[in-house]
mmCIF file of C-alpha atoms in Angstrom:
data_model
loop_
_atom_site.group_PDB
_atom_site.id
_atom_site.type_symbol
_atom_site.label_atom_id
_atom_site.label_comp_id
_atom_site.label_asym_id
_atom_site.label_seq_id
_atom_site.Cartn_x
_atom_site.Cartn_y
_atom_site.Cartn_z
ATOM 1 C CA MET A 27 -6.108 43.706 -29.002
ATOM 2 C CA ALA A 28 -5.426 40.064 -28.332
ATOM 3 C CA VAL A 29 -6.943 38.455 -25.294
ATOM 4 C CA VAL A 30 -4.646 36.045 -23.524
ATOM 5 C CA ALA A 31 -6.539 33.394 -21.683
ATOM 6 C CA GLU A 32 -5.027 32.198 -18.460
ATOM 7 C CA THR A 33 -4.277 28.530 -18.838
ATOM 8 C CA ARG A 34 -4.463 26.681 -15.589
ATOM 9 C CA LYS A 35 -3.277 23.136 -15.365
ATOM 10 C CA SER A 36 -5.975 20.742 -14.338
ATOM 11 C CA PRO A 37 -5.249 18.800 -11.172
ATOM 12 C CA PHE A 38 -3.340 15.576 -11.528
ATOM 13 C CA VAL A 39 -5.952 13.124 -10.282
ATOM 14 C CA ILE A 40 -5.965 9.387 -10.631
ATOM 15 C CA GLU A 41 -9.147 7.634 -9.648
ATOM 16 C CA TRP A 42 -9.250 4.221 -7.985
ATOM 17 C CA ARG A 43 -9.821 1.406 -10.459
ATOM 18 C CA ASP A 44 -10.678 -2.221 -9.829
ATOM 19 C CA GLY A 45 -7.508 -3.030 -11.764
ATOM 20 C CA PHE A 46 -5.578 -1.849 -8.707
ATOM 21 C CA LYS A 47 -7.046 -4.589 -6.501
ATOM 22 C CA ILE A 48 -4.591 -7.107 -5.102
ATOM 23 C CA GLY A 49 -7.262 -9.524 -3.910
ATOM 24 C CA LEU A 50 -7.114 -8.835 -0.172
ATOM 25 C CA ALA A 51 -10.271 -7.006 0.885
ATOM 26 C CA GLN A 52 -8.783 -5.022 3.775
ATOM 27 C CA VAL A 53 -5.720 -3.929 1.801
ATOM 28 C CA ASP A 54 -7.810 -3.037 -1.255
ATOM 29 C CA MET A 55 -10.178 -0.964 0.912
ATOM 30 C CA GLU A 56 -7.218 0.865 2.465
ATOM 31 C CA HIS A 57 -5.629 1.490 -0.934
ATOM 32 C CA ARG A 58 -8.941 2.883 -2.217
ATOM 33 C CA HIS A 59 -9.056 5.261 0.756
ATOM 34 C CA LEU A 60 -5.473 6.379 0.107
ATOM 35 C CA PHE A 61 -6.450 7.311 -3.454
ATOM 36 C CA SER A 62 -9.403 9.338 -2.133
ATOM 37 C CA LEU A 63 -7.111 11.219 0.267
ATOM 38 C CA VAL A 64 -4.642 12.001 -2.514
ATOM 39 C CA ARG A 65 -7.529 13.160 -4.710
ATOM 40 C CA ALA A 66 -8.702 15.444 -1.868
ATOM 41 C CA LEU A 67 -5.402 17.346 -1.798
ATOM 42 C CA ASN A 68 -6.018 20.964 -2.693
ATOM 43 C CA LEU A 69 -4.503 24.287 -1.778
ATOM 44 C CA ASP A 70 -7.363 25.326 0.523
ATOM 45 C CA SER A 71 -7.015 22.337 2.858
ATOM 46 C CA VAL A 72 -3.538 21.012 2.127
ATOM 47 C CA ASP A 73 -2.254 21.069 5.723
ATOM 48 C CA GLN A 74 -5.268 19.203 7.100
ATOM 49 C CA THR A 75 -5.353 16.712 4.208
ATOM 50 C CA VAL A 76 -1.613 16.010 4.414
ATOM 51 C CA GLU A 77 -1.943 15.365 8.142
ATOM 52 C CA GLU A 78 -4.870 12.973 7.584
ATOM 53 C CA LEU A 79 -3.006 11.293 4.731
ATOM 54 C CA LEU A 80 0.129 10.750 6.817
ATOM 55 C CA GLU A 81 -1.878 9.277 9.690
ATOM 56 C CA TYR A 82 -3.678 6.926 7.338
ATOM 57 C CA VAL A 83 -0.449 5.850 5.607
ATOM 58 C CA VAL A 84 0.923 4.850 9.020
ATOM 59 C CA THR A 85 -2.264 2.878 9.725
ATOM 60 C CA HIS A 86 -2.175 1.188 6.332
ATOM 61 C CA PHE A 87 1.532 0.317 6.461
ATOM 62 C CA THR A 88 1.105 -1.069 9.978
ATOM 63 C CA ASN A 89 -1.859 -3.238 8.951
ATOM 64 C CA GLU A 90 -0.155 -4.475 5.788
ATOM 65 C CA GLN A 91 3.128 -5.212 7.570
ATOM 66 C CA GLU A 92 1.350 -7.108 10.351
ATOM 67 C CA MET A 93 -0.452 -9.207 7.764
ATOM 68 C CA MET A 94 2.835 -9.948 6.017
ATOM 69 C CA GLU A 95 4.649 -10.796 9.220
ATOM 70 C CA ARG A 96 1.853 -13.032 10.582
ATOM 71 C CA SER A 97 1.623 -14.931 7.306
ATOM 72 C CA GLY A 98 5.374 -15.476 7.023
ATOM 73 C CA TYR A 99 5.702 -13.543 3.778
ATOM 74 C CA PRO A 100 9.239 -14.282 2.541
ATOM 75 C CA ALA A 101 9.794 -10.777 1.119
ATOM 76 C CA PHE A 102 8.597 -9.006 4.270
ATOM 77 C CA GLU A 103 11.923 -7.315 5.040
ATOM 78 C CA GLN A 104 12.274 -5.981 1.485
ATOM 79 C CA HIS A 105 8.700 -4.697 1.571
ATOM 80 C CA LEU A 106 9.288 -3.014 4.926
ATOM 81 C CA LYS A 107 12.317 -1.259 3.437
ATOM 82 C CA LEU A 108 10.149 0.092 0.575
ATOM 83 C CA HIS A 109 7.731 1.550 3.115
ATOM 84 C CA GLU A 110 10.613 3.157 5.018
ATOM 85 C CA GLU A 111 12.050 4.650 1.806
ATOM 86 C CA PHE A 112 8.630 6.084 0.947
ATOM 87 C CA ALA A 113 8.342 7.649 4.403
ATOM 88 C CA SER A 114 11.791 9.187 3.983
ATOM 89 C CA GLN A 115 10.911 10.634 0.557
ATOM 90 C CA VAL A 116 7.692 12.147 1.884
ATOM 91 C CA ALA A 117 9.525 13.583 4.915
ATOM 92 C CA ASP A 118 12.108 15.165 2.595
ATOM 93 C CA PHE A 119 9.374 16.661 0.410
ATOM 94 C CA LEU A 120 7.386 18.021 3.339
ATOM 95 C CA GLY A 121 10.488 19.229 5.172
ATOM 96 C CA SER A 122 11.742 21.308 2.258
ATOM 97 C CA GLY A 123 10.259 24.426 3.831
ATOM 98 C CA SER A 124 8.663 25.544 0.587
ATOM 99 C CA ALA A 125 5.356 27.371 0.856
ATOM 100 C CA TRP A 126 2.298 25.565 -0.384
ATOM 101 C CA ASP A 127 1.120 26.765 -3.765
ATOM 102 C CA GLU A 128 -0.885 25.060 -6.473
ATOM 103 C CA GLU A 129 2.233 23.741 -8.208
ATOM 104 C CA ARG A 130 3.628 22.180 -5.019
ATOM 105 C CA VAL A 131 0.263 20.539 -4.223
ATOM 106 C CA GLN A 132 0.188 19.076 -7.719
ATOM 107 C CA GLU A 133 3.784 17.905 -7.376
ATOM 108 C CA LEU A 134 2.879 16.067 -4.166
ATOM 109 C CA ARG A 135 -0.217 14.566 -5.773
ATOM 110 C CA ARG A 136 1.804 13.368 -8.795
ATOM 111 C CA PHE A 137 4.453 11.811 -6.551
ATOM 112 C CA LEU A 138 1.899 10.055 -4.328
ATOM 113 C CA ASN A 139 -0.155 8.724 -7.230
ATOM 114 C CA LYS A 140 2.902 7.490 -9.087
ATOM 115 C CA TRP A 141 4.306 5.817 -5.981
ATOM 116 C CA LEU A 142 0.988 4.271 -4.998
ATOM 117 C CA ILE A 143 0.301 2.807 -8.402
ATOM 118 C CA GLY A 144 3.843 1.517 -8.863
ATOM 119 C CA HIS A 145 3.968 0.039 -5.366
ATOM 120 C CA ILE A 146 0.499 -1.513 -5.499
ATOM 121 C CA MET A 147 0.854 -2.963 -8.984
ATOM 122 C CA THR A 148 4.265 -4.457 -8.257
ATOM 123 C CA HIS A 149 5.004 -5.177 -4.618
ATOM 124 C CA ASP A 150 1.531 -5.307 -3.076
ATOM 125 C CA LEU A 151 0.185 -7.381 -5.957
ATOM 126 C CA ARG A 152 3.057 -9.811 -5.473
ATOM 127 C CA PHE A 153 2.116 -10.111 -1.800
ATOM 128 C CA GLY A 154 -1.582 -10.520 -2.644
ATOM 129 C CA LYS A 155 -0.861 -13.384 -5.018
ATOM 130 C CA TRP A 156 1.485 -15.062 -2.531
ATOM 131 C CA TYR A 157 -0.988 -14.641 0.329
ATOM 132 C CA SER A 158 -3.892 -16.018 -1.723
ATOM 133 C CA SER A 159 -1.823 -19.017 -2.816
ATOM 134 C CA GLN A 160 -0.930 -19.711 0.813
ATOM 135 C CA GLN A 161 -4.586 -19.551 1.833
ATOM 136 C CA ALA A 162 -5.591 -21.840 -1.024
ATOM 137 C CA HIS A 163 -2.881 -24.304 0.002
ATOM 138 C CA LEU A 164 -4.105 -24.300 3.618
ATOM 139 C CA THR A 165 -7.693 -25.006 2.599
ATOM 140 C CA GLN A 166 -6.547 -28.030 0.595
ATOM 141 C CA LEU A 167 -4.917 -29.538 3.687
ATOM 142 C CA ALA A 168 -6.861 -31.580 6.185
ATOM 143 C CA PRO A 169 -8.422 -29.299 8.819
ATOM 144 C CA SER A 170 -6.183 -30.666 11.598
ATOM 145 C CA ALA A 171 -3.058 -29.944 9.561
ATOM 146 C CA ALA A 172 -4.172 -26.376 8.833
ATOM 147 C CA VAL A 173 -4.869 -25.657 12.485
ATOM 148 C CA ALA A 174 -1.775 -26.990 14.235
ATOM 149 C CA LYS A 175 1.784 -27.835 13.376
ATOM 150 C CA PRO A 176 3.491 -30.743 15.089
ATOM 151 C CA ALA A 177 5.837 -29.879 17.928
ATOM 152 C CA ASN A 178 8.657 -32.004 16.495
ATOM 153 C CA PRO A 179 8.061 -32.531 12.788
ATOM 154 C CA SER A 180 9.956 -35.393 11.282
ATOM 155 C CA GLY A 181 10.617 -35.492 7.563
ATOM 156 C CA PHE A 182 9.184 -33.442 4.711
ATOM 157 C CA LEU A 183 5.649 -34.853 4.763
ATOM 158 C CA ALA A 184 5.353 -34.592 8.535
ATOM 159 C CA ARG A 185 6.361 -30.916 8.397
ATOM 160 C CA LEU A 186 4.045 -30.280 5.473
ATOM 161 C CA PHE A 187 0.945 -32.091 6.728
ATOM 162 C CA GLY A 188 1.498 -32.253 10.493
ATOM 163 C CA SER A 189 1.523 -35.222 12.798
ATOM 164 C CA ARG A 190 -1.264 -37.755 12.232
ATOM 165 C CA THR A 191 -0.723 -39.574 15.521
ATOM 166 C CA SER A 192 -3.039 -39.061 18.459
#
Protein backbone atom coordinates (compact mmCIF):
# COMPACT_ATOMS: atom_id res chain seq x y z
CA MET A 1 0.00 0.00 0.00
CA ALA A 2 1.43 3.33 -1.02
CA VAL A 3 1.47 6.14 1.48
CA VAL A 4 0.64 9.51 0.01
CA ALA A 5 2.21 12.31 1.94
CA GLU A 6 0.23 15.50 2.16
CA THR A 7 2.25 18.21 0.52
CA ARG A 8 1.58 21.59 1.99
CA LYS A 9 2.93 24.67 0.35
CA SER A 10 5.26 26.61 2.55
CA PRO A 11 4.20 30.19 3.22
CA PHE A 12 5.30 32.80 0.74
CA VAL A 13 7.49 34.94 2.98
CA ILE A 14 9.95 37.59 1.95
CA GLU A 15 12.18 38.93 4.67
CA TRP A 16 13.33 42.54 4.87
CA ARG A 17 16.77 43.07 3.37
CA ASP A 18 19.06 46.06 3.58
CA GLY A 19 18.93 46.10 -0.22
CA PHE A 20 15.38 47.44 0.12
CA LYS A 21 16.57 50.61 1.88
CA ILE A 22 15.92 53.87 0.06
CA GLY A 23 18.16 55.94 2.32
CA LEU A 24 15.49 57.74 4.36
CA ALA A 25 15.51 56.39 7.91
CA GLN A 26 11.83 56.93 8.70
CA VAL A 27 10.63 55.46 5.39
CA ASP A 28 13.01 52.51 5.66
CA MET A 29 11.81 51.79 9.22
CA GLU A 30 8.18 51.92 8.06
CA HIS A 31 8.90 49.65 5.08
CA ARG A 32 10.62 47.16 7.40
CA HIS A 33 7.53 47.15 9.63
CA LEU A 34 5.26 46.58 6.62
CA PHE A 35 7.31 43.49 5.72
CA SER A 36 6.94 42.19 9.29
CA LEU A 37 3.16 42.66 9.14
CA VAL A 38 2.94 40.82 5.81
CA ARG A 39 5.10 38.04 7.25
CA ALA A 40 2.72 37.81 10.25
CA LEU A 41 -0.27 37.03 8.03
CA ASN A 42 -1.60 33.59 8.87
CA LEU A 43 -4.96 31.90 8.88
CA ASP A 44 -5.35 31.97 12.68
CA SER A 45 -5.09 35.76 12.97
CA VAL A 46 -5.78 36.99 9.45
CA ASP A 47 -8.60 39.40 10.35
CA GLN A 48 -6.62 41.10 13.11
CA THR A 49 -3.40 41.21 11.06
CA VAL A 50 -5.15 42.59 7.98
CA GLU A 51 -6.73 45.32 10.10
CA GLU A 52 -3.36 46.24 11.63
CA LEU A 53 -1.72 46.13 8.21
CA LEU A 54 -4.33 48.43 6.66
CA GLU A 55 -4.01 50.94 9.49
CA TYR A 56 -0.24 50.95 9.16
CA VAL A 57 -0.36 51.32 5.37
CA VAL A 58 -2.49 54.45 5.85
CA THR A 59 0.04 55.79 8.37
CA HIS A 60 2.98 55.01 6.10
CA PHE A 61 1.39 56.46 2.96
CA THR A 62 0.42 59.60 4.87
CA ASN A 63 3.95 60.06 6.25
CA GLU A 64 5.59 59.39 2.88
CA GLN A 65 3.20 61.68 1.00
CA GLU A 66 3.71 64.50 3.51
CA MET A 67 7.46 64.18 3.11
CA MET A 68 7.11 64.30 -0.67
CA GLU A 69 4.77 67.26 -0.61
CA ARG A 70 6.86 69.28 1.88
CA SER A 71 10.03 68.67 -0.12
CA GLY A 72 8.47 69.64 -3.45
CA TYR A 73 9.00 66.22 -5.01
CA PRO A 74 8.22 66.71 -8.72
CA ALA A 75 6.63 63.25 -9.14
CA PHE A 76 4.39 63.61 -6.08
CA GLU A 77 1.10 63.42 -7.98
CA GLN A 78 2.17 60.29 -9.87
CA HIS A 79 3.30 58.67 -6.63
CA LEU A 80 0.02 59.56 -4.93
CA LYS A 81 -1.84 57.88 -7.79
CA LEU A 82 0.20 54.67 -7.26
CA HIS A 83 -0.82 54.65 -3.60
CA GLU A 84 -4.47 55.14 -4.56
CA GLU A 85 -4.30 52.30 -7.11
CA PHE A 86 -2.79 50.02 -4.46
CA ALA A 87 -5.58 50.89 -2.03
CA SER A 88 -8.15 50.12 -4.70
CA GLN A 89 -6.56 46.74 -5.50
CA VAL A 90 -6.47 45.78 -1.82
CA ALA A 91 -10.09 46.89 -1.36
CA ASP A 92 -11.12 44.75 -4.35
CA PHE A 93 -9.26 41.74 -2.96
CA LEU A 94 -10.68 42.11 0.54
CA GLY A 95 -14.17 42.91 -0.73
CA SER A 96 -14.43 39.77 -2.84
CA GLY A 97 -16.40 38.07 -0.09
CA SER A 98 -14.32 34.91 -0.27
CA ALA A 99 -13.76 33.05 2.98
CA TRP A 100 -10.27 33.08 4.39
CA ASP A 101 -8.39 29.86 3.81
CA GLU A 102 -4.69 29.11 3.60
CA GLU A 103 -4.61 29.66 -0.17
CA ARG A 104 -6.28 33.08 0.06
CA VAL A 105 -3.90 34.17 2.85
CA GLN A 106 -0.95 33.14 0.71
CA GLU A 107 -2.42 34.93 -2.30
CA LEU A 108 -2.68 38.14 -0.27
CA ARG A 109 0.85 37.71 1.05
CA ARG A 110 2.22 37.16 -2.48
CA PHE A 111 0.40 40.23 -3.79
CA LEU A 112 1.57 42.45 -0.91
CA ASN A 113 5.19 41.30 -1.10
CA LYS A 114 5.32 41.69 -4.86
CA TRP A 115 3.76 45.14 -4.72
CA LEU A 116 5.94 46.30 -1.84
CA ILE A 117 9.18 45.19 -3.44
CA GLY A 118 8.27 46.58 -6.86
CA HIS A 119 7.07 49.88 -5.42
CA ILE A 120 9.99 50.32 -3.02
CA MET A 121 12.68 49.36 -5.51
CA THR A 122 11.29 51.60 -8.23
CA HIS A 123 9.21 54.52 -7.05
CA ASP A 124 10.30 54.91 -3.43
CA LEU A 125 13.96 54.47 -4.35
CA ARG A 126 13.56 57.18 -6.97
CA PHE A 127 12.13 59.49 -4.31
CA GLY A 128 14.90 58.57 -1.85
CA LYS A 129 17.60 59.44 -4.35
CA TRP A 130 15.88 62.70 -5.31
CA TYR A 131 15.33 63.67 -1.67
CA SER A 132 18.95 62.90 -0.72
CA SER A 133 20.25 64.92 -3.67
CA GLN A 134 18.07 67.86 -2.60
CA GLN A 135 19.39 67.66 0.95
CA ALA A 136 22.98 67.46 -0.29
CA HIS A 137 22.38 70.50 -2.49
CA LEU A 138 20.96 72.48 0.44
CA THR A 139 23.95 71.71 2.65
CA GLN A 140 26.29 73.02 -0.04
CA LEU A 141 24.52 76.38 -0.05
CA ALA A 142 25.37 79.10 2.40
CA PRO A 143 23.32 78.68 5.61
CA SER A 144 21.31 81.86 4.96
CA ALA A 145 20.34 80.66 1.49
CA ALA A 146 19.23 77.26 2.82
CA VAL A 147 17.06 78.82 5.50
CA ALA A 148 15.15 81.51 3.62
CA LYS A 149 14.20 82.31 0.07
CA PRO A 150 14.02 85.91 -1.06
CA ALA A 151 10.57 87.45 -1.25
CA ASN A 152 11.12 88.74 -4.79
CA PRO A 153 13.92 86.75 -6.41
CA SER A 154 15.47 88.38 -9.40
CA GLY A 155 17.33 86.29 -11.96
CA PHE A 156 18.53 82.70 -11.85
CA LEU A 157 21.29 83.13 -9.27
CA ALA A 158 19.11 85.19 -6.95
CA ARG A 159 16.42 82.49 -7.02
CA LEU A 160 19.00 79.76 -6.55
CA PHE A 161 21.07 81.32 -3.77
CA GLY A 162 18.69 83.86 -2.23
CA SER A 163 19.12 87.56 -1.69
CA ARG A 164 22.51 88.62 -0.31
CA THR A 165 21.41 92.13 0.60
CA SER A 166 20.67 93.11 4.18
